[in-house]
mmCIF file with all atom_site columns, C-alpha atoms and ligand atoms in Angstrom:
data_model
loop_
_atom_site.group_PDB
_atom_site.id
_atom_site.type_symbol
_atom_site.label_atom_id
_atom_site.label_alt_id
_atom_site.label_comp_id
_atom_site.label_asym_id
_atom_site.label_entity_id
_atom_site.label_seq_id
_atom_site.pdbx_PDB_ins_code
_atom_site.Cartn_x
_atom_site.Cartn_y
_atom_site.Cartn_z
_atom_site.occupancy
_atom_site.B_iso_or_equiv
_atom_site.pdbx_formal_charge
_atom_site.auth_seq_id
_atom_site.auth_comp_id
_atom_site.auth_asym_id
_atom_site.auth_atom_id
_atom_site.pdbx_PDB_model_num
ATOM   1   C  CA  . UNK A 1 1   ? 0.104   -0.136 -0.077 1.00 0.00 ? 2   UNK A CA  1
ATOM   2   C  CA  . UNK A 1 2   ? 1.675   3.272  -1.096 1.00 0.00 ? 3   UNK A CA  1
ATOM   3   C  CA  . UNK A 1 3   ? 1.557   6.617  0.920  1.00 0.00 ? 4   UNK A CA  1
ATOM   4   C  CA  . UNK A 1 4   ? -0.198  8.264  -2.135 1.00 0.00 ? 5   UNK A CA  1
ATOM   5   C  CA  . UNK A 1 5   ? -3.347  5.835  -1.939 1.00 0.00 ? 6   UNK A CA  1
ATOM   6   C  CA  . UNK A 1 6   ? -3.552  6.779  1.848  1.00 0.00 ? 7   UNK A CA  1
ATOM   7   C  CA  . UNK A 1 7   ? -3.801  10.666 1.021  1.00 0.00 ? 8   UNK A CA  1
ATOM   8   C  CA  . UNK A 1 8   ? -6.229  10.059 -1.704 1.00 0.00 ? 9   UNK A CA  1
ATOM   9   C  CA  . UNK A 1 9   ? -8.499  8.015  0.931  1.00 0.00 ? 10  UNK A CA  1
ATOM   10  C  CA  . UNK A 1 10  ? -7.793  10.797 3.401  1.00 0.00 ? 11  UNK A CA  1
ATOM   11  C  CA  . UNK A 1 11  ? -9.105  13.344 1.004  1.00 0.00 ? 12  UNK A CA  1
ATOM   12  C  CA  . UNK A 1 12  ? -12.232 11.270 0.172  1.00 0.00 ? 13  UNK A CA  1
ATOM   13  C  CA  . UNK A 1 13  ? -12.773 10.876 3.816  1.00 0.00 ? 14  UNK A CA  1
ATOM   14  C  CA  . UNK A 1 14  ? -12.731 14.448 4.666  1.00 0.00 ? 15  UNK A CA  1
ATOM   15  C  CA  . UNK A 1 15  ? -15.098 15.081 1.611  1.00 0.00 ? 16  UNK A CA  1
ATOM   16  C  CA  . UNK A 1 16  ? -17.418 12.570 2.847  1.00 0.00 ? 17  UNK A CA  1
ATOM   17  C  CA  . UNK A 1 17  ? -17.339 14.037 6.375  1.00 0.00 ? 18  UNK A CA  1
ATOM   18  C  CA  . UNK A 1 18  ? -18.182 17.641 4.850  1.00 0.00 ? 19  UNK A CA  1
ATOM   19  C  CA  . UNK A 1 19  ? -21.408 16.034 3.290  1.00 0.00 ? 20  UNK A CA  1
ATOM   20  C  CA  . UNK A 1 20  ? -22.362 14.055 6.354  1.00 0.00 ? 21  UNK A CA  1
ATOM   21  C  CA  . UNK A 1 21  ? -21.979 17.042 8.608  1.00 0.00 ? 22  UNK A CA  1
ATOM   22  C  CA  . UNK A 1 22  ? -23.749 19.566 6.214  1.00 0.00 ? 23  UNK A CA  1
ATOM   23  C  CA  . UNK A 1 23  ? -26.750 17.233 6.029  1.00 0.00 ? 24  UNK A CA  1
ATOM   24  C  CA  . UNK A 1 24  ? -26.786 16.570 9.864  1.00 0.00 ? 25  UNK A CA  1
ATOM   25  C  CA  . UNK A 1 25  ? -26.548 20.245 10.581 1.00 0.00 ? 26  UNK A CA  1
ATOM   26  C  CA  . UNK A 1 26  ? -29.434 20.993 8.072  1.00 0.00 ? 27  UNK A CA  1
ATOM   27  C  CA  . UNK A 1 27  ? -31.832 18.258 8.878  1.00 0.00 ? 28  UNK A CA  1
ATOM   28  C  CA  . UNK A 1 28  ? -32.996 19.379 12.393 1.00 0.00 ? 29  UNK A CA  1
ATOM   29  C  CA  . UNK A 1 29  ? -33.704 22.808 10.768 1.00 0.00 ? 30  UNK A CA  1
ATOM   30  C  CA  . UNK A 1 30  ? -36.314 21.008 8.595  1.00 0.00 ? 31  UNK A CA  1
ATOM   31  C  CA  . UNK A 1 31  ? -37.702 19.072 11.576 1.00 0.00 ? 32  UNK A CA  1
ATOM   32  C  CA  . UNK A 1 32  ? -38.167 22.308 13.452 1.00 0.00 ? 33  UNK A CA  1
ATOM   33  C  CA  . UNK A 1 33  ? -40.045 23.939 10.461 1.00 0.00 ? 34  UNK A CA  1
ATOM   34  C  CA  . UNK A 1 34  ? -42.079 20.851 10.434 1.00 0.00 ? 35  UNK A CA  1
ATOM   35  C  CA  . UNK A 1 35  ? -42.847 21.013 14.046 1.00 0.00 ? 36  UNK A CA  1
ATOM   36  C  CA  . UNK A 1 36  ? -43.805 24.581 13.958 1.00 0.00 ? 37  UNK A CA  1
ATOM   37  C  CA  . UNK A 1 37  ? -46.510 24.066 11.312 1.00 0.00 ? 38  UNK A CA  1
ATOM   38  C  CA  . UNK A 1 38  ? -48.717 22.528 14.065 1.00 0.00 ? 39  UNK A CA  1
ATOM   39  C  CA  . UNK A 1 39  ? -50.304 25.686 15.025 1.00 0.00 ? 40  UNK A CA  1
ATOM   40  C  CA  . UNK A 1 40  ? -51.017 26.570 11.414 1.00 0.00 ? 41  UNK A CA  1
ATOM   41  C  CA  . UNK A 1 41  ? -54.328 26.439 9.661  1.00 0.00 ? 42  UNK A CA  1
ATOM   42  C  CA  . UNK A 1 42  ? -55.292 24.006 6.895  1.00 0.00 ? 43  UNK A CA  1
ATOM   43  C  CA  . UNK A 1 43  ? -54.643 23.544 4.057  1.00 0.00 ? 44  UNK A CA  1
ATOM   44  C  CA  . UNK A 1 44  ? -51.353 25.382 4.436  1.00 0.00 ? 45  UNK A CA  1
ATOM   45  C  CA  . UNK A 1 45  ? -50.254 23.346 7.289  1.00 0.00 ? 46  UNK A CA  1
ATOM   46  C  CA  . UNK A 1 46  ? -50.621 20.012 5.275  1.00 0.00 ? 47  UNK A CA  1
ATOM   47  C  CA  . UNK A 1 47  ? -49.057 21.520 2.163  1.00 0.00 ? 48  UNK A CA  1
ATOM   48  C  CA  . UNK A 1 48  ? -46.140 22.832 4.047  1.00 0.00 ? 49  UNK A CA  1
ATOM   49  C  CA  . UNK A 1 49  ? -45.515 19.693 5.915  1.00 0.00 ? 50  UNK A CA  1
ATOM   50  C  CA  . UNK A 1 50  ? -45.785 17.501 2.841  1.00 0.00 ? 51  UNK A CA  1
ATOM   51  C  CA  . UNK A 1 51  ? -43.123 19.651 1.111  1.00 0.00 ? 52  UNK A CA  1
ATOM   52  C  CA  . UNK A 1 52  ? -40.796 19.649 4.198  1.00 0.00 ? 53  UNK A CA  1
ATOM   53  C  CA  . UNK A 1 53  ? -41.145 15.904 4.596  1.00 0.00 ? 54  UNK A CA  1
ATOM   54  C  CA  . UNK A 1 54  ? -40.169 15.284 0.707  1.00 0.00 ? 55  UNK A CA  1
ATOM   55  C  CA  . UNK A 1 55  ? -37.034 17.537 1.663  1.00 0.00 ? 56  UNK A CA  1
ATOM   56  C  CA  . UNK A 1 56  ? -36.209 15.653 4.811  1.00 0.00 ? 57  UNK A CA  1
ATOM   57  C  CA  . UNK A 1 57  ? -36.586 12.244 3.029  1.00 0.00 ? 58  UNK A CA  1
ATOM   58  C  CA  . UNK A 1 58  ? -34.372 13.261 0.039  1.00 0.00 ? 59  UNK A CA  1
ATOM   59  C  CA  . UNK A 1 59  ? -31.713 14.890 2.449  1.00 0.00 ? 60  UNK A CA  1
ATOM   60  C  CA  . UNK A 1 60  ? -31.532 11.861 4.707  1.00 0.00 ? 61  UNK A CA  1
ATOM   61  C  CA  . UNK A 1 61  ? -31.541 9.170  1.914  1.00 0.00 ? 62  UNK A CA  1
ATOM   62  C  CA  . UNK A 1 62  ? -29.472 10.855 -0.906 1.00 0.00 ? 63  UNK A CA  1
ATOM   63  C  CA  . UNK A 1 63  ? -27.055 12.960 1.364  1.00 0.00 ? 64  UNK A CA  1
ATOM   64  C  CA  . UNK A 1 64  ? -26.771 11.969 4.953  1.00 0.00 ? 65  UNK A CA  1
ATOM   65  C  CA  . UNK A 1 65  ? -26.941 8.127  4.702  1.00 0.00 ? 66  UNK A CA  1
ATOM   66  C  CA  . UNK A 1 66  ? -24.598 7.396  1.931  1.00 0.00 ? 67  UNK A CA  1
ATOM   67  C  CA  . UNK A 1 67  ? -22.127 10.149 3.213  1.00 0.00 ? 68  UNK A CA  1
ATOM   68  C  CA  . UNK A 1 68  ? -22.051 8.385  6.630  1.00 0.00 ? 69  UNK A CA  1
ATOM   69  C  CA  . UNK A 1 69  ? -21.250 5.077  4.844  1.00 0.00 ? 70  UNK A CA  1
ATOM   70  C  CA  . UNK A 1 70  ? -18.569 6.732  2.856  1.00 0.00 ? 71  UNK A CA  1
ATOM   71  C  CA  . UNK A 1 71  ? -17.079 8.298  5.968  1.00 0.00 ? 72  UNK A CA  1
ATOM   72  C  CA  . UNK A 1 72  ? -16.877 5.065  7.702  1.00 0.00 ? 73  UNK A CA  1
ATOM   73  C  CA  . UNK A 1 73  ? -15.513 3.179  4.624  1.00 0.00 ? 74  UNK A CA  1
ATOM   74  C  CA  . UNK A 1 74  ? -12.665 5.612  4.139  1.00 0.00 ? 75  UNK A CA  1
ATOM   75  C  CA  . UNK A 1 75  ? -12.146 5.955  7.805  1.00 0.00 ? 76  UNK A CA  1
ATOM   76  C  CA  . UNK A 1 76  ? -11.756 2.183  8.432  1.00 0.00 ? 77  UNK A CA  1
ATOM   77  C  CA  . UNK A 1 77  ? -9.732  1.877  5.378  1.00 0.00 ? 78  UNK A CA  1
ATOM   78  C  CA  . UNK A 1 78  ? -7.352  4.359  6.619  1.00 0.00 ? 79  UNK A CA  1
ATOM   79  C  CA  . UNK A 1 79  ? -7.346  2.295  9.926  1.00 0.00 ? 80  UNK A CA  1
ATOM   80  C  CA  . UNK A 1 80  ? -6.267  -0.790 8.066  1.00 0.00 ? 81  UNK A CA  1
ATOM   81  C  CA  . UNK A 1 81  ? -3.399  1.084  6.082  1.00 0.00 ? 82  UNK A CA  1
ATOM   82  C  CA  . UNK A 1 82  ? -2.005  2.148  9.438  1.00 0.00 ? 83  UNK A CA  1
ATOM   83  C  CA  . UNK A 1 83  ? -2.528  -1.360 10.968 1.00 0.00 ? 84  UNK A CA  1
ATOM   84  C  CA  . UNK A 1 84  ? -1.208  -3.448 7.948  1.00 0.00 ? 85  UNK A CA  1
ATOM   85  C  CA  . UNK A 1 85  ? 0.162   -1.035 5.339  1.00 0.00 ? 86  UNK A CA  1
ATOM   86  C  CA  . UNK A 1 86  ? 2.236   1.066  7.865  1.00 0.00 ? 87  UNK A CA  1
ATOM   87  C  CA  . UNK A 1 87  ? 2.770   -1.919 10.146 1.00 0.00 ? 88  UNK A CA  1
ATOM   88  C  CA  . UNK A 1 88  ? 1.654   -0.234 13.222 1.00 0.00 ? 89  UNK A CA  1
ATOM   89  C  CA  . UNK A 1 89  ? -0.440  -3.056 14.364 1.00 0.00 ? 90  UNK A CA  1
ATOM   90  C  CA  . UNK A 1 90  ? -3.927  -2.909 16.196 1.00 0.00 ? 91  UNK A CA  1
ATOM   91  C  CA  . UNK A 1 91  ? -2.397  -0.776 19.010 1.00 0.00 ? 92  UNK A CA  1
ATOM   92  C  CA  . UNK A 1 92  ? -2.979  2.224  16.479 1.00 0.00 ? 93  UNK A CA  1
ATOM   93  C  CA  . UNK A 1 93  ? -6.610  2.354  17.510 1.00 0.00 ? 94  UNK A CA  1
ATOM   94  C  CA  . UNK A 1 94  ? -5.847  2.368  21.138 1.00 0.00 ? 95  UNK A CA  1
ATOM   95  C  CA  . UNK A 1 95  ? -3.727  5.640  20.803 1.00 0.00 ? 96  UNK A CA  1
ATOM   96  C  CA  . UNK A 1 96  ? -5.547  8.370  22.984 1.00 0.00 ? 97  UNK A CA  1
ATOM   97  C  CA  . UNK A 1 97  ? -6.371  10.501 19.978 1.00 0.00 ? 98  UNK A CA  1
ATOM   98  C  CA  . UNK A 1 98  ? -7.464  7.757  17.668 1.00 0.00 ? 99  UNK A CA  1
ATOM   99  C  CA  . UNK A 1 99  ? -9.720  6.314  20.663 1.00 0.00 ? 100 UNK A CA  1
ATOM   100 C  CA  . UNK A 1 100 ? -10.992 9.634  21.386 1.00 0.00 ? 101 UNK A CA  1
ATOM   101 C  CA  . UNK A 1 101 ? -11.609 10.182 17.678 1.00 0.00 ? 102 UNK A CA  1
ATOM   102 C  CA  . UNK A 1 102 ? -13.564 6.809  17.609 1.00 0.00 ? 103 UNK A CA  1
ATOM   103 C  CA  . UNK A 1 103 ? -15.626 7.544  20.501 1.00 0.00 ? 104 UNK A CA  1
ATOM   104 C  CA  . UNK A 1 104 ? -16.656 10.920 18.873 1.00 0.00 ? 105 UNK A CA  1
ATOM   105 C  CA  . UNK A 1 105 ? -17.681 9.179  15.670 1.00 0.00 ? 106 UNK A CA  1
ATOM   106 C  CA  . UNK A 1 106 ? -19.674 6.556  17.542 1.00 0.00 ? 107 UNK A CA  1
ATOM   107 C  CA  . UNK A 1 107 ? -21.483 9.418  19.171 1.00 0.00 ? 108 UNK A CA  1
ATOM   108 C  CA  . UNK A 1 108 ? -22.053 11.162 15.810 1.00 0.00 ? 109 UNK A CA  1
ATOM   109 C  CA  . UNK A 1 109 ? -23.383 8.094  14.502 1.00 0.00 ? 110 UNK A CA  1
ATOM   110 C  CA  . UNK A 1 110 ? -25.647 7.667  17.362 1.00 0.00 ? 111 UNK A CA  1
ATOM   111 C  CA  . UNK A 1 111 ? -27.111 11.197 16.752 1.00 0.00 ? 112 UNK A CA  1
ATOM   112 C  CA  . UNK A 1 112 ? -27.608 10.127 13.184 1.00 0.00 ? 113 UNK A CA  1
ATOM   113 C  CA  . UNK A 1 113 ? -29.475 7.116  14.295 1.00 0.00 ? 114 UNK A CA  1
ATOM   114 C  CA  . UNK A 1 114 ? -31.650 9.415  16.539 1.00 0.00 ? 115 UNK A CA  1
ATOM   115 C  CA  . UNK A 1 115 ? -32.384 11.724 13.547 1.00 0.00 ? 116 UNK A CA  1
ATOM   116 C  CA  . UNK A 1 116 ? -33.479 8.478  11.544 1.00 0.00 ? 117 UNK A CA  1
ATOM   117 C  CA  . UNK A 1 117 ? -35.653 7.283  14.116 1.00 0.00 ? 118 UNK A CA  1
ATOM   118 C  CA  . UNK A 1 118 ? -37.221 10.844 14.213 1.00 0.00 ? 119 UNK A CA  1
ATOM   119 C  CA  . UNK A 1 119 ? -37.544 10.957 10.593 1.00 0.00 ? 120 UNK A CA  1
ATOM   120 C  CA  . UNK A 1 120 ? -39.863 7.970  10.909 1.00 0.00 ? 121 UNK A CA  1
ATOM   121 C  CA  . UNK A 1 121 ? -41.875 9.360  13.630 1.00 0.00 ? 122 UNK A CA  1
ATOM   122 C  CA  . UNK A 1 122 ? -42.356 12.703 11.785 1.00 0.00 ? 123 UNK A CA  1
ATOM   123 C  CA  . UNK A 1 123 ? -43.484 10.996 8.649  1.00 0.00 ? 124 UNK A CA  1
ATOM   124 C  CA  . UNK A 1 124 ? -45.953 8.834  10.791 1.00 0.00 ? 125 UNK A CA  1
ATOM   125 C  CA  . UNK A 1 125 ? -47.133 11.828 12.495 1.00 0.00 ? 126 UNK A CA  1
ATOM   126 C  CA  . UNK A 1 126 ? -46.314 10.575 15.887 1.00 0.00 ? 127 UNK A CA  1
ATOM   127 C  CA  . UNK A 1 127 ? -43.270 12.755 16.855 1.00 0.00 ? 128 UNK A CA  1
ATOM   128 C  CA  . UNK A 1 128 ? -43.644 14.746 20.025 1.00 0.00 ? 129 UNK A CA  1
ATOM   129 C  CA  . UNK A 1 129 ? -40.522 17.053 19.602 1.00 0.00 ? 130 UNK A CA  1
ATOM   130 C  CA  . UNK A 1 130 ? -41.073 20.795 19.368 1.00 0.00 ? 131 UNK A CA  1
ATOM   131 C  CA  . UNK A 1 131 ? -39.311 23.346 17.106 1.00 0.00 ? 132 UNK A CA  1
ATOM   132 C  CA  . UNK A 1 132 ? -37.671 24.517 20.381 1.00 0.00 ? 133 UNK A CA  1
ATOM   133 C  CA  . UNK A 1 133 ? -36.133 21.136 20.972 1.00 0.00 ? 134 UNK A CA  1
ATOM   134 C  CA  . UNK A 1 134 ? -34.640 21.019 17.320 1.00 0.00 ? 135 UNK A CA  1
ATOM   135 C  CA  . UNK A 1 135 ? -33.243 24.544 17.657 1.00 0.00 ? 136 UNK A CA  1
ATOM   136 C  CA  . UNK A 1 136 ? -31.570 23.712 21.131 1.00 0.00 ? 137 UNK A CA  1
ATOM   137 C  CA  . UNK A 1 137 ? -29.970 20.626 19.957 1.00 0.00 ? 138 UNK A CA  1
ATOM   138 C  CA  . UNK A 1 138 ? -28.991 21.728 16.451 1.00 0.00 ? 139 UNK A CA  1
ATOM   139 C  CA  . UNK A 1 139 ? -25.298 22.379 17.476 1.00 0.00 ? 140 UNK A CA  1
ATOM   140 C  CA  . UNK A 1 140 ? -24.749 18.882 18.966 1.00 0.00 ? 141 UNK A CA  1
ATOM   141 C  CA  . UNK A 1 141 ? -23.183 17.260 15.962 1.00 0.00 ? 142 UNK A CA  1
ATOM   142 C  CA  . UNK A 1 142 ? -20.948 20.507 15.394 1.00 0.00 ? 143 UNK A CA  1
ATOM   143 C  CA  . UNK A 1 143 ? -19.703 20.078 19.113 1.00 0.00 ? 144 UNK A CA  1
ATOM   144 C  CA  . UNK A 1 144 ? -18.805 16.337 18.631 1.00 0.00 ? 145 UNK A CA  1
ATOM   145 C  CA  . UNK A 1 145 ? -17.197 17.106 15.321 1.00 0.00 ? 146 UNK A CA  1
ATOM   146 C  CA  . UNK A 1 146 ? -14.799 19.627 17.031 1.00 0.00 ? 147 UNK A CA  1
ATOM   147 C  CA  . UNK A 1 147 ? -13.779 16.732 19.232 1.00 0.00 ? 148 UNK A CA  1
ATOM   148 C  CA  . UNK A 1 148 ? -13.299 14.346 16.213 1.00 0.00 ? 149 UNK A CA  1
ATOM   149 C  CA  . UNK A 1 149 ? -11.501 16.787 14.103 1.00 0.00 ? 150 UNK A CA  1
ATOM   150 C  CA  . UNK A 1 150 ? -9.002  18.099 16.814 1.00 0.00 ? 151 UNK A CA  1
ATOM   151 C  CA  . UNK A 1 151 ? -8.282  14.609 17.958 1.00 0.00 ? 152 UNK A CA  1
ATOM   152 C  CA  . UNK A 1 152 ? -6.804  13.776 14.506 1.00 0.00 ? 153 UNK A CA  1
ATOM   153 C  CA  . UNK A 1 153 ? -5.179  17.262 13.947 1.00 0.00 ? 154 UNK A CA  1
ATOM   154 C  CA  . UNK A 1 154 ? -3.459  17.317 17.413 1.00 0.00 ? 155 UNK A CA  1
ATOM   155 C  CA  . UNK A 1 155 ? -2.575  13.734 17.579 1.00 0.00 ? 156 UNK A CA  1
ATOM   156 C  CA  . UNK A 1 156 ? -2.763  14.344 21.414 1.00 0.00 ? 157 UNK A CA  1
ATOM   157 C  CA  . UNK A 1 157 ? -1.153  11.819 23.696 1.00 0.00 ? 158 UNK A CA  1
ATOM   158 C  CA  . UNK A 1 158 ? -0.861  11.157 27.537 1.00 0.00 ? 159 UNK A CA  1
ATOM   159 C  CA  . UNK A 1 159 ? 2.356   12.631 29.098 1.00 0.00 ? 160 UNK A CA  1
HETATM 160 C  C1  . HEM B 2 .   ? -16.998 7.200  10.824 1.00 0.00 ? 29  HEM B C1  1
HETATM 161 C  C2  . HEM B 2 .   ? -15.846 6.721  11.328 1.00 0.00 ? 29  HEM B C2  1
HETATM 162 C  C3  . HEM B 2 .   ? -14.344 7.297  11.155 1.00 0.00 ? 29  HEM B C3  1
HETATM 163 C  C4  . HEM B 2 .   ? -13.207 6.535  11.091 1.00 0.00 ? 29  HEM B C4  1
HETATM 164 C  C5  . HEM B 2 .   ? -12.991 5.067  11.256 1.00 0.00 ? 29  HEM B C5  1
HETATM 165 C  C6  . HEM B 2 .   ? -11.991 7.575  10.910 1.00 0.00 ? 29  HEM B C6  1
HETATM 166 C  C7  . HEM B 2 .   ? -10.800 7.277  10.927 1.00 0.00 ? 29  HEM B C7  1
HETATM 167 C  C8  . HEM B 2 .   ? -9.946  8.322  10.479 1.00 0.00 ? 29  HEM B C8  1
HETATM 168 C  C9  . HEM B 2 .   ? -8.321  7.931  10.318 1.00 0.00 ? 29  HEM B C9  1
HETATM 169 C  C10 . HEM B 2 .   ? -7.779  6.471  10.626 1.00 0.00 ? 29  HEM B C10 1
HETATM 170 C  C11 . HEM B 2 .   ? -7.731  8.844  9.915  1.00 0.00 ? 29  HEM B C11 1
HETATM 171 C  C12 . HEM B 2 .   ? -6.321  9.018  9.524  1.00 0.00 ? 29  HEM B C12 1
HETATM 172 C  C13 . HEM B 2 .   ? -5.483  9.606  10.742 1.00 0.00 ? 29  HEM B C13 1
HETATM 173 C  C14 . HEM B 2 .   ? -4.138  9.960  10.369 1.00 0.00 ? 29  HEM B C14 1
HETATM 174 O  O1  . HEM B 2 .   ? -3.459  9.034  9.886  1.00 0.00 ? 29  HEM B O1  1
HETATM 175 O  O2  . HEM B 2 .   ? -3.673  11.140 10.817 1.00 0.00 ? 29  HEM B O2  1
HETATM 176 C  C15 . HEM B 2 .   ? -8.694  10.099 9.795  1.00 0.00 ? 29  HEM B C15 1
HETATM 177 C  C16 . HEM B 2 .   ? -8.518  11.327 9.421  1.00 0.00 ? 29  HEM B C16 1
HETATM 178 C  C17 . HEM B 2 .   ? -9.417  12.215 9.545  1.00 0.00 ? 29  HEM B C17 1
HETATM 179 N  N1  . HEM B 2 .   ? -10.671 12.274 9.895  1.00 0.00 ? 29  HEM B N1  1
HETATM 180 FE FE1 . HEM B 2 .   ? -11.695 10.646 10.278 1.00 0.00 ? 29  HEM B FE1 1
HETATM 181 N  N2  . HEM B 2 .   ? -12.726 9.020  10.805 1.00 0.00 ? 29  HEM B N2  1
HETATM 182 C  C18 . HEM B 2 .   ? -14.101 8.813  10.968 1.00 0.00 ? 29  HEM B C18 1
HETATM 183 C  C19 . HEM B 2 .   ? -14.946 9.669  11.048 1.00 0.00 ? 29  HEM B C19 1
HETATM 184 C  C20 . HEM B 2 .   ? -14.666 11.086 11.118 1.00 0.00 ? 29  HEM B C20 1
HETATM 185 C  C21 . HEM B 2 .   ? -15.568 12.346 11.298 1.00 0.00 ? 29  HEM B C21 1
HETATM 186 C  C22 . HEM B 2 .   ? -16.945 12.162 11.681 1.00 0.00 ? 29  HEM B C22 1
HETATM 187 C  C23 . HEM B 2 .   ? -14.760 13.437 11.224 1.00 0.00 ? 29  HEM B C23 1
HETATM 188 C  C24 . HEM B 2 .   ? -15.177 14.706 11.451 1.00 0.00 ? 29  HEM B C24 1
HETATM 189 C  C25 . HEM B 2 .   ? -16.282 15.325 12.056 1.00 0.00 ? 29  HEM B C25 1
HETATM 190 C  C26 . HEM B 2 .   ? -13.427 13.041 10.857 1.00 0.00 ? 29  HEM B C26 1
HETATM 191 C  C27 . HEM B 2 .   ? -12.311 14.006 10.474 1.00 0.00 ? 29  HEM B C27 1
HETATM 192 C  C28 . HEM B 2 .   ? -11.196 13.580 10.008 1.00 0.00 ? 29  HEM B C28 1
HETATM 193 C  C29 . HEM B 2 .   ? -10.177 14.536 9.517  1.00 0.00 ? 29  HEM B C29 1
HETATM 194 C  C30 . HEM B 2 .   ? -10.341 15.976 9.413  1.00 0.00 ? 29  HEM B C30 1
HETATM 195 C  C31 . HEM B 2 .   ? -9.135  13.743 9.209  1.00 0.00 ? 29  HEM B C31 1
HETATM 196 C  C32 . HEM B 2 .   ? -7.654  14.244 8.695  1.00 0.00 ? 29  HEM B C32 1
HETATM 197 C  C33 . HEM B 2 .   ? -6.813  14.610 9.561  1.00 0.00 ? 29  HEM B C33 1
HETATM 198 C  C34 . HEM B 2 .   ? -5.430  14.836 8.788  1.00 0.00 ? 29  HEM B C34 1
HETATM 199 O  O3  . HEM B 2 .   ? -5.250  15.162 7.959  1.00 0.00 ? 29  HEM B O3  1
HETATM 200 O  O4  . HEM B 2 .   ? -4.386  14.708 9.656  1.00 0.00 ? 29  HEM B O4  1
HETATM 201 N  N3  . HEM B 2 .   ? -13.454 11.691 10.662 1.00 0.00 ? 29  HEM B N3  1
HETATM 202 N  N4  . HEM B 2 .   ? -10.057 9.604  10.312 1.00 0.00 ? 29  HEM B N4  1
#
């Protein structure tokens, strides 16, 4: 495995991360607009919610889900290059910065799972979340991303 392949995979990983994050930062905003239609009169309410739910579906299925899969594929690929290609062994994933990074991406994936569950509830009309809830939690993925990015850029270690 050459060093150049690693750099191409690293670039593709970053591009996939950009798309995943963009989608996860925008989807809760569509959920907020959707929740805030509940006090509106018909037929505007149904028309708006119908449109918002199409946008939610497209964003989740076309952008967010595939870019999460691509982020994982390229990320795991780089781990395998470190372990086998660079001969660093599985101790690589136990390095403090890499372990922190992995905890952060598991948390981000969990947030993704929560948004997917809410998508199904919103489509079924059974969601109980308010617009305020979505506005207050909107920055959660960004805060987790700060941990994920700084752990790889600093490669921090103990002592
Ligand atoms: C989903 C599972 C993920 C895995 C398995 C993974 C794994 C990795 C690995 C092994 C590297 C190479 C580190 C190096 O050799 O320096 C890397 C680089 C990187 N990752 Fe991830 N990553 C994942 C998700 C993410 C997420 C969610 C973000 C941001 C929110 C992110 C941001 C970055 C950045 C910015 C780099 C490049 C750092 C550099 O060029 O030094 N990754 N990732």
